[in-house]
Amino acid sequence: MKIAVLSGKGGTGKTLVSVNLAAVAQKSTYIDCDVEEPNGHLFFEPIDVQEEEVSVKIPQVDNERCNGCRKCVDFCKFNALAYIKDKLIIFEEICHSCGGCIMLCPEKALTEKEKSIGKIQRGISNEVAVYTGILNTGEASGIPIIKELLVDNRSQADEQTFIDCPPGSACIVMESIKDADYCVLVAEPTLFGVHNLNMVYELVKLFNKPFGVVLNKCLEGENQAEKFCLEKNIKILGRLPFDSELGMLNSNGEIVARKSKKYCAIFSDLLETVKKEVQYETTTNS
């Protein structure tokens, strides 16, 4: 069971939800795909951490072989190549590692080389396997790291896996949810929160993923995100209150479900609701 947790912007509470769901599930896997600014490991503080470098293949040129035909330059849709002053220039930062320029070069002047773009850390926290993707500063895309994080052998098919997605609805979010069985959307109660919720709502619909919403920072009175869910007939999975205990524990990097019986019960109930929804969707679509 792979559960992706996402939101329209940072700070909405998706890490709070995904970390605590993994914690109450006990024997589970937590995968932090927010590779530009991962923070799940700060809560879990995993031990026995191992690191693995993630590299991509980019072209390098042998200028003695290059005859300036510009076929590679014309081919590249990302403008990662330019021929300037009788010399081929490669802009590594915007290369998408497709390998097309190498295949097209009639003089075999282009070959591949490895370029490190980040790393993956893996460790354990109680019974939770913690995987963290970290993108090197200045790199354009974390998709290769996310792909490596989500390879099939990370967890058993019957194990509960929680994917902490990047914020927003860009390509890296699409990569994070594409193999998920169910998506949990986290929303704030404001009009701005509704705007962000709508972004990820449209995304999961586009991918035809079953989903539900967790309303975070709930106060008494009108909740714009709840109103949006009712209008769109979206399943509300649970509500998290806006209170000082939750805020204090979370800001101190604590896993609230491990520190408070109240929040352990809330997230345990939320997990059971999500599991029932996944089971229902699996039964309905089988």
Coordinates of C-alpha atoms in Angstrom, one line a residue:
M1 CA 0.0 0.0 0.0
K2 CA 1.6 3.2 -1.2
I3 CA 0.1 6.4 0.2
A4 CA 1.3 9.8 -1.3
V5 CA 0.8 12.9 0.9
L6 CA 0.8 16.2 -1.0
S7 CA -0.2 19.8 -0.7
G8 CA -0.3 22.9 -2.9
K9 CA 2.5 24.7 -1.1
G10 CA 5.1 24.2 1.7
G11 CA 4.0 24.6 5.3
T12 CA 0.5 23.2 4.9
G13 CA 1.3 20.1 6.9
K14 CA 2.0 17.3 4.5
T15 CA 5.2 16.3 6.4
L16 CA 3.3 16.4 9.7
V17 CA 0.7 14.0 8.2
S18 CA 3.1 11.7 6.4
V19 CA 5.6 11.4 9.3
N20 CA 2.9 10.6 11.9
L21 CA 1.0 8.2 9.7
A22 CA 4.2 6.3 9.2
A23 CA 4.9 6.4 12.9
V24 CA 1.5 5.0 14.0
A25 CA 1.7 2.3 11.2
Q26 CA 4.8 1.1 13.1
K27 CA 6.3 -1.4 10.6
S28 CA 6.3 0.9 7.6
T29 CA 8.4 2.8 5.1
Y30 CA 8.7 6.6 4.9
I31 CA 10.0 8.2 1.7
D32 CA 10.9 11.9 1.6
C33 CA 10.6 12.9 -2.1
D34 CA 10.9 16.6 -1.2
V35 CA 14.4 16.4 -2.4
E36 CA 15.0 20.2 -2.6
E37 CA 14.4 20.6 1.1
P38 CA 13.8 17.3 2.9
N39 CA 12.9 17.5 6.6
G40 CA 11.3 14.2 7.5
H41 CA 14.6 12.8 8.8
L42 CA 14.7 15.6 11.4
F43 CA 11.6 14.1 13.0
F44 CA 12.6 10.5 12.7
E45 CA 16.3 10.9 13.5
P46 CA 17.1 7.5 11.9
I47 CA 20.0 5.4 13.0
D48 CA 22.4 3.2 10.9
V49 CA 22.2 5.7 8.1
Q50 CA 23.7 4.7 4.8
E51 CA 24.3 7.0 1.8
E52 CA 24.2 6.3 -1.9
E53 CA 25.2 8.8 -4.6
V54 CA 22.8 9.5 -7.5
S55 CA 24.3 10.3 -10.8
V56 CA 23.1 11.1 -14.3
K57 CA 24.8 10.7 -17.7
I58 CA 25.7 13.9 -19.5
P59 CA 27.6 14.5 -22.8
Q60 CA 31.2 15.5 -23.0
V61 CA 32.8 16.7 -26.3
D62 CA 36.1 15.8 -28.0
N63 CA 36.8 19.0 -29.9
E64 CA 39.3 17.3 -32.1
R65 CA 36.6 15.1 -33.5
C66 CA 33.8 17.8 -33.7
N67 CA 33.5 19.3 -37.2
G68 CA 30.8 21.9 -36.2
C69 CA 27.9 20.3 -38.1
R70 CA 25.5 21.5 -35.3
K71 CA 23.2 18.5 -35.6
C72 CA 23.4 18.1 -31.8
V73 CA 22.6 21.8 -31.2
D74 CA 19.6 21.7 -33.5
F75 CA 18.3 18.5 -31.9
C76 CA 18.5 19.7 -28.2
K77 CA 15.1 21.2 -27.2
F78 CA 16.5 22.4 -23.9
N79 CA 19.2 24.6 -25.4
A80 CA 21.9 22.7 -23.5
L81 CA 24.3 22.9 -26.4
A82 CA 25.7 25.8 -28.4
Y83 CA 28.3 26.2 -31.0
I84 CA 30.3 29.4 -30.3
K85 CA 33.5 30.5 -31.9
D86 CA 34.2 27.2 -33.6
K87 CA 33.7 25.3 -30.3
L88 CA 30.8 23.2 -28.9
I89 CA 29.7 24.4 -25.5
I90 CA 27.7 22.1 -23.2
F91 CA 25.6 23.7 -20.4
E92 CA 25.5 20.8 -17.9
E93 CA 23.0 22.6 -15.6
I94 CA 20.2 22.4 -18.1
C95 CA 21.0 19.1 -19.8
H96 CA 18.2 16.5 -19.3
S97 CA 20.4 13.5 -19.9
C98 CA 18.3 12.1 -22.8
G99 CA 21.4 11.0 -24.7
G100 CA 20.0 12.1 -28.1
C101 CA 22.9 14.3 -29.0
I102 CA 25.4 11.4 -28.5
M103 CA 23.3 9.1 -30.8
L104 CA 23.1 11.8 -33.5
C105 CA 26.7 12.9 -33.7
P106 CA 28.1 11.6 -37.1
E107 CA 31.7 12.1 -35.9
K108 CA 31.3 10.3 -32.6
A109 CA 32.6 13.5 -30.9
L110 CA 30.2 13.2 -28.0
T111 CA 30.5 10.6 -25.2
E112 CA 28.8 10.1 -21.9
K113 CA 30.2 11.0 -18.4
E114 CA 28.7 10.6 -14.9
K115 CA 27.6 13.7 -13.0
S116 CA 26.5 13.5 -9.4
I117 CA 23.3 15.4 -8.7
G118 CA 22.6 14.3 -5.1
K119 CA 22.2 11.4 -2.8
I120 CA 19.9 9.0 -1.0
Q121 CA 20.1 8.3 2.7
R122 CA 18.5 5.3 4.3
G123 CA 18.1 4.5 8.0
I124 CA 15.7 3.2 10.6
S125 CA 13.6 4.8 13.3
N126 CA 12.0 2.2 15.6
E127 CA 10.2 0.0 13.0
V128 CA 10.0 2.7 10.3
A129 CA 12.4 2.5 7.4
V130 CA 13.4 6.1 6.5
Y131 CA 14.5 7.1 3.0
T132 CA 15.6 10.6 2.2
G133 CA 16.4 12.1 -1.2
I134 CA 18.8 15.1 -1.2
L135 CA 19.3 17.2 -4.4
N136 CA 22.6 19.0 -4.7
T137 CA 22.3 22.8 -4.6
G138 CA 22.0 24.4 -8.1
E139 CA 20.7 21.2 -9.8
A140 CA 17.7 21.8 -12.1
S141 CA 15.7 18.6 -11.5
G142 CA 15.4 16.1 -8.7
I143 CA 13.4 13.6 -10.8
P144 CA 16.3 11.1 -11.1
I145 CA 16.6 11.0 -7.3
I146 CA 12.8 10.5 -6.9
K147 CA 12.9 7.7 -9.4
E148 CA 15.7 6.0 -7.5
L149 CA 13.8 6.5 -4.2
L150 CA 10.7 4.8 -5.6
V151 CA 12.1 1.7 -7.2
D152 CA 10.0 -1.4 -6.5
N153 CA 12.4 -3.1 -4.1
R154 CA 12.2 -0.3 -1.5
S155 CA 9.3 -2.1 0.3
Q156 CA 7.3 -5.2 0.1
A157 CA 3.9 -5.1 -1.7
D158 CA 2.0 -5.6 1.5
E159 CA 4.0 -3.0 3.5
Q160 CA 2.6 0.4 4.3
T161 CA 4.6 3.0 2.4
F162 CA 4.1 6.8 2.9
I163 CA 5.5 9.2 0.3
D164 CA 6.1 12.7 1.5
C165 CA 5.8 14.6 -1.8
P166 CA 7.3 18.0 -2.8
P167 CA 4.9 20.9 -2.5
G168 CA 2.9 22.1 -5.6
S169 CA 2.0 20.3 -8.7
A170 CA 5.1 20.4 -10.9
C171 CA 6.9 17.4 -12.6
I172 CA 8.6 16.2 -9.5
V173 CA 5.2 15.9 -7.8
M174 CA 3.8 13.9 -10.7
E175 CA 6.8 11.6 -10.5
S176 CA 6.2 11.1 -6.8
I177 CA 2.5 10.1 -7.1
K178 CA 2.5 8.1 -10.3
D179 CA 2.8 4.7 -8.5
A180 CA 0.8 5.6 -5.4
D181 CA -2.3 3.6 -4.5
Y182 CA -4.0 6.5 -2.8
C183 CA -3.3 10.3 -2.4
V184 CA -3.9 12.3 0.8
L185 CA -4.3 16.0 0.1
V186 CA -3.5 18.3 3.0
A187 CA -5.3 21.7 3.1
E188 CA -5.4 24.9 5.2
P189 CA -8.8 26.5 6.0
T190 CA -8.2 29.8 4.2
L191 CA -9.1 31.1 0.7
F192 CA -5.4 30.8 -0.2
G193 CA -5.5 27.3 1.1
V194 CA -8.4 26.5 -1.2
H195 CA -6.4 27.8 -4.2
N196 CA -3.5 25.5 -3.3
L197 CA -5.8 22.6 -2.6
N198 CA -7.4 23.1 -6.1
M199 CA -3.9 22.7 -7.7
V200 CA -3.3 19.3 -6.3
Y201 CA -7.0 18.3 -6.7
E202 CA -6.7 18.9 -10.4
L203 CA -3.4 16.9 -10.5
V204 CA -4.7 13.8 -8.8
K205 CA -7.8 13.9 -11.1
L206 CA -5.5 14.1 -14.1
F207 CA -3.7 11.0 -12.9
N208 CA -7.0 9.3 -12.0
K209 CA -5.8 8.6 -8.5
P210 CA -8.2 7.9 -5.6
F211 CA -7.8 10.6 -3.0
G212 CA -9.2 12.3 0.1
V213 CA -8.4 15.5 2.1
V214 CA -7.1 16.1 5.5
L215 CA -8.1 19.5 6.8
N216 CA -5.2 21.0 8.9
K217 CA -5.2 24.0 11.3
C218 CA -8.9 23.9 11.8
L219 CA -10.6 26.6 13.9
E220 CA -14.2 27.2 14.9
G221 CA -16.2 28.9 12.3
E222 CA -16.3 28.7 8.5
N223 CA -13.7 26.6 6.9
Q224 CA -13.2 27.5 3.2
A225 CA -11.3 24.3 2.4
E226 CA -14.1 22.2 3.9
K227 CA -16.6 24.2 1.9
F228 CA -14.6 23.4 -1.3
C229 CA -14.6 19.7 -0.4
L230 CA -18.3 19.6 0.1
E231 CA -19.0 21.5 -3.2
K232 CA -16.7 19.0 -5.1
N233 CA -18.0 16.0 -3.2
I234 CA -14.4 15.2 -2.0
K235 CA -14.0 12.8 0.9
I236 CA -12.7 14.4 4.1
L237 CA -10.5 11.9 5.8
G238 CA -9.9 13.8 9.0
R239 CA -9.4 17.2 10.7
L240 CA -6.4 18.4 12.7
P241 CA -7.0 21.3 15.1
F242 CA -5.0 24.5 15.3
D243 CA -3.7 24.3 18.8
S244 CA -0.6 25.2 20.8
E245 CA 0.4 21.6 21.9
L246 CA 0.5 20.4 18.3
G247 CA 2.4 23.5 17.1
M248 CA 5.0 23.3 19.9
L249 CA 5.7 19.6 19.5
N250 CA 5.9 19.9 15.7
S251 CA 8.1 23.0 15.8
N252 CA 10.5 21.2 18.1
G253 CA 10.9 18.4 15.6
E254 CA 8.9 15.9 17.6
I255 CA 6.7 13.1 16.1
V256 CA 3.4 14.2 17.8
A257 CA 1.9 10.7 17.7
R258 CA 4.8 9.4 19.8
K259 CA 4.6 12.2 22.3
S260 CA 0.9 12.7 22.8
K261 CA -1.8 10.1 23.4
K262 CA -4.3 12.5 21.9
Y263 CA -2.5 12.8 18.6
C264 CA -1.6 9.2 18.6
A265 CA -5.3 8.4 18.6
I266 CA -6.1 11.1 15.9
F267 CA -3.4 9.8 13.5
S268 CA -4.3 6.1 14.2
D269 CA -7.9 6.9 13.3
L270 CA -6.7 8.7 10.2
L271 CA -4.6 5.7 9.2
E272 CA -7.6 3.4 9.6
T273 CA -9.7 5.7 7.5
V274 CA -7.1 5.8 4.7
K275 CA -6.7 2.0 4.8
K276 CA -10.5 1.5 4.5
E277 CA -10.5 4.0 1.5
V278 CA -7.7 2.1 -0.2
Q279 CA -9.4 -1.2 0.4
Y280 CA -12.7 0.2 -1.0
E281 CA -11.0 1.6 -4.1
T282 CA -9.1 -1.7 -4.6
T283 CA -12.3 -3.7 -4.3
T284 CA -14.3 -1.3 -6.5
N285 CA -11.7 -1.2 -9.3
S286 CA -10.8 -4.9 -9.3

